[in-house]
Every structure is written in C-alpha cells, then in structure tokens.
C-alpha positions as a Markdown table, in Angstrom:
| # | Residue | x | y | z |
|---|---|---|---|---|
| 1 | Met | 0.0 | 0.0 | 0.0 |
| 2 | Gly | 2.9 | 2.4 | 0.7 |
| 3 | Ser | 4.3 | 1.9 | -2.8 |
| 4 | Glu | 0.9 | 2.7 | -4.4 |
| 5 | Asp | 0.7 | 5.9 | -2.4 |
| 6 | Glu | 4.2 | 6.9 | -3.5 |
| 7 | Arg | 3.3 | 6.3 | -7.2 |
| 8 | Thr | 0.2 | 8.4 | -6.8 |
| 9 | Ile | 2.2 | 11.2 | -5.2 |
| 10 | Phe | 4.9 | 11.0 | -7.8 |
| 11 | Ser | 2.4 | 11.1 | -10.7 |
| 12 | Arg | 0.6 | 14.0 | -9.1 |
| 13 | Arg | 3.9 | 15.9 | -8.7 |
| 14 | Phe | 4.9 | 15.0 | -12.2 |
| 15 | Leu | 1.6 | 16.2 | -13.6 |
| 16 | Leu | 1.7 | 19.4 | -11.7 |
| 17 | Lys | 5.2 | 20.2 | -12.8 |
| 18 | Ala | 4.3 | 19.4 | -16.4 |
| 19 | Leu | 1.2 | 21.7 | -16.3 |
| 20 | Leu | 3.2 | 24.5 | -14.7 |
| 21 | Thr | 5.9 | 24.2 | -17.3 |
| 22 | Gly | 3.3 | 24.2 | -20.1 |
| 23 | Ile | 1.5 | 27.2 | -18.7 |
| 24 | Thr | 4.8 | 29.1 | -18.5 |
| 25 | Ile | 6.2 | 28.2 | -21.9 |
| 26 | Ala | 3.0 | 28.4 | -24.0 |
| 27 | Pro | 2.6 | 32.2 | -23.9 |
| 28 | Leu | 6.2 | 32.6 | -24.9 |
| 29 | Ala | 5.8 | 30.4 | -27.9 |
| 30 | Val | 3.1 | 32.6 | -29.2 |
| 31 | Phe | 5.0 | 35.9 | -28.9 |
| 32 | Leu | 8.6 | 35.0 | -29.7 |
| 33 | Pro | 8.2 | 34.4 | -33.4 |
| 34 | Val | 6.4 | 37.7 | -33.9 |
| 35 | Glu | 9.1 | 39.6 | -32.1 |
| 36 | Ala | 11.9 | 37.8 | -33.9 |
| 37 | Glu | 10.4 | 38.8 | -37.2 |
| 38 | Ala | 10.0 | 42.5 | -36.3 |
| 39 | Gln | 13.7 | 43.2 | -36.0 |
| 40 | Asn | 17.0 | 41.9 | -37.3 |
| 41 | Ala | 20.0 | 40.7 | -35.2 |
| 42 | Arg | 21.2 | 44.4 | -34.8 |
| 43 | Gly | 17.9 | 45.4 | -33.3 |
| 44 | Arg | 16.8 | 47.4 | -36.4 |
| 45 | Pro | 13.3 | 46.9 | -37.8 |
| 46 | Asn | 13.2 | 44.7 | -40.9 |
| 47 | Arg | 9.7 | 45.8 | -41.9 |
| 48 | Pro | 8.6 | 49.3 | -43.0 |
| 49 | Pro | 6.8 | 51.6 | -40.7 |
| 50 | Pro | 3.0 | 51.8 | -40.9 |
| 51 | Arg | 1.4 | 54.6 | -43.0 |
| 52 | Pro | 1.4 | 57.9 | -41.1 |
| 53 | Arg | -1.7 | 58.6 | -39.0 |
| 54 | Pro | -4.0 | 61.3 | -40.2 |
| 55 | Glu | -3.5 | 64.4 | -38.0 |
| 56 | Arg | -5.5 | 67.6 | -37.7 |
| 57 | Arg | -3.0 | 70.4 | -38.1 |
| 58 | Pro | -3.6 | 73.2 | -35.6 |
| 59 | Pro | -3.8 | 76.8 | -36.8 |
| 60 | Pro | -0.5 | 78.4 | -37.7 |
| 61 | Arg | 1.7 | 79.9 | -35.0 |
| 62 | Arg | 3.8 | 82.9 | -35.7 |
| 63 | Gly | 7.5 | 82.0 | -35.6 |
| 64 | Ser | 6.9 | 78.3 | -35.5 |
| 65 | Val | 7.2 | 75.3 | -38.0 |
| 66 | Trp | 4.8 | 72.3 | -37.9 |
| 67 | Val | 6.5 | 68.9 | -37.6 |
| 68 | Pro | 4.0 | 66.2 | -38.6 |
| 69 | Gly | 3.8 | 63.0 | -36.6 |
| 70 | Tyr | 5.9 | 60.1 | -37.4 |
| 71 | Trp | 6.6 | 56.5 | -36.4 |
| 72 | Glu | 9.6 | 55.8 | -34.2 |
| 73 | Trp | 11.1 | 52.4 | -33.5 |
| 74 | Ser | 10.9 | 51.2 | -29.8 |
| 75 | His | 13.5 | 48.6 | -29.0 |
| 76 | Arg | 11.7 | 47.8 | -25.7 |
| 77 | Arg | 8.4 | 47.1 | -27.5 |
| 78 | Arg | 10.1 | 45.8 | -30.7 |
| 79 | Asp | 7.5 | 47.7 | -32.6 |
| 80 | Tyr | 6.8 | 51.2 | -34.1 |
| 81 | Val | 5.4 | 53.9 | -31.7 |
| 82 | Trp | 3.6 | 56.9 | -33.0 |
| 83 | Val | 5.1 | 60.4 | -32.1 |
| 84 | Pro | 2.4 | 63.1 | -32.5 |
| 85 | Gly | 3.0 | 66.2 | -34.6 |
| 86 | Arg | 4.1 | 69.4 | -32.8 |
| 87 | Trp | 5.1 | 73.0 | -33.4 |
| 88 | Ile | 8.8 | 73.9 | -33.0 |
| 89 | Pro | 10.4 | 77.4 | -33.0 |
| 90 | Ala | 11.5 | 78.6 | -36.5 |
| 91 | Arg | 15.1 | 79.4 | -37.3 |
| 92 | Pro | 15.5 | 82.3 | -39.7 |
| 93 | Gly | 17.6 | 81.4 | -42.8 |
| 94 | Phe | 16.9 | 77.6 | -42.4 |
| 95 | Arg | 14.3 | 75.2 | -43.6 |
| 96 | Tyr | 13.1 | 72.2 | -41.7 |
| 97 | Arg | 13.7 | 68.7 | -43.2 |
| 98 | Gln | 11.0 | 66.3 | -42.0 |
| 99 | Pro | 12.0 | 63.0 | -40.3 |
| 100 | Arg | 11.8 | 59.9 | -42.5 |
| 101 | Trp | 12.5 | 56.2 | -42.8 |
| 102 | Thr | 14.8 | 54.7 | -45.4 |
| 103 | Asn | 15.6 | 51.0 | -46.3 |
| 104 | Arg | 19.2 | 49.9 | -46.6 |
| 105 | Asn | 19.9 | 46.2 | -47.3 |
| 106 | Gly | 16.7 | 45.0 | -45.6 |
| 107 | Ser | 17.0 | 47.1 | -42.5 |
| 108 | Trp | 15.0 | 50.3 | -41.9 |
| 109 | Phe | 16.8 | 53.4 | -40.6 |
| 110 | Phe | 15.3 | 56.5 | -39.2 |
| 111 | Ile | 16.7 | 59.8 | -40.3 |
| 112 | Glu | 15.8 | 62.5 | -37.8 |
| 113 | Gly | 14.4 | 65.8 | -39.0 |
| 114 | Gly | 16.5 | 68.8 | -38.7 |
| 115 | Trp | 17.4 | 72.3 | -39.9 |
| 116 | Val | 19.2 | 72.8 | -43.2 |
| 117 | Arg | 20.4 | 75.9 | -44.9 |
C-alpha cells in the first residue's frame, strides 16, 4: 500500500510540474516568433513603418514650424510607436527637413528631422 501511495504522489507531482511548465512556456511560444520577425540581429526593424496617421494640423503659429507626426522604433516594444506632430520654433535662414525612414539592405533606418540651410 505504501508503494501505491508513493506512485500516486509521484504522478501528481509530475503532472503538476508538467502543467506549470506548459503554462509558463505556452505564452512565450506565441510571442517569440512575432518579435523575432520584427527586427534583425542588430535590433533594427526589418519591416517598413505603418502609414502615417492622419492628424489635424492646428492653426499656424507665428515664428513656428509644424513637424508632422511620425513612427519611431521602440527597442523595448520591438515595434513602431507613434510620435504626434508638434510646433517647433522657426530658425531664420533655415528650412526644416521632415523626419523619414529609409531602407538599406533589408534594415529600416530612421533619419531624424532637422534644420538645413
């Protein structure tokens, strides 16, 4: 009778460990392939950013330039994050070049906006 109780306890422990392992690993199996496809080995996105979101441009402000919203890559999220548009102070004698994404050899690179003469 003692050996039968030991087998029952062993099988219950084994079953509990197997269930806990499955519960822990199953969610990871769902998310890991998606995250691996989102960026390459260097942490750069290997898919283009989504289309820009439509934004309502506020009324003009004297001495300011409108920078429309854009997608930024989040290494923590391993996905694109929307940065809303905003007004920035104008610089006399300069023009503002909008931020943009470019593809180089299968990796997407972000080129920040900035002032050019």
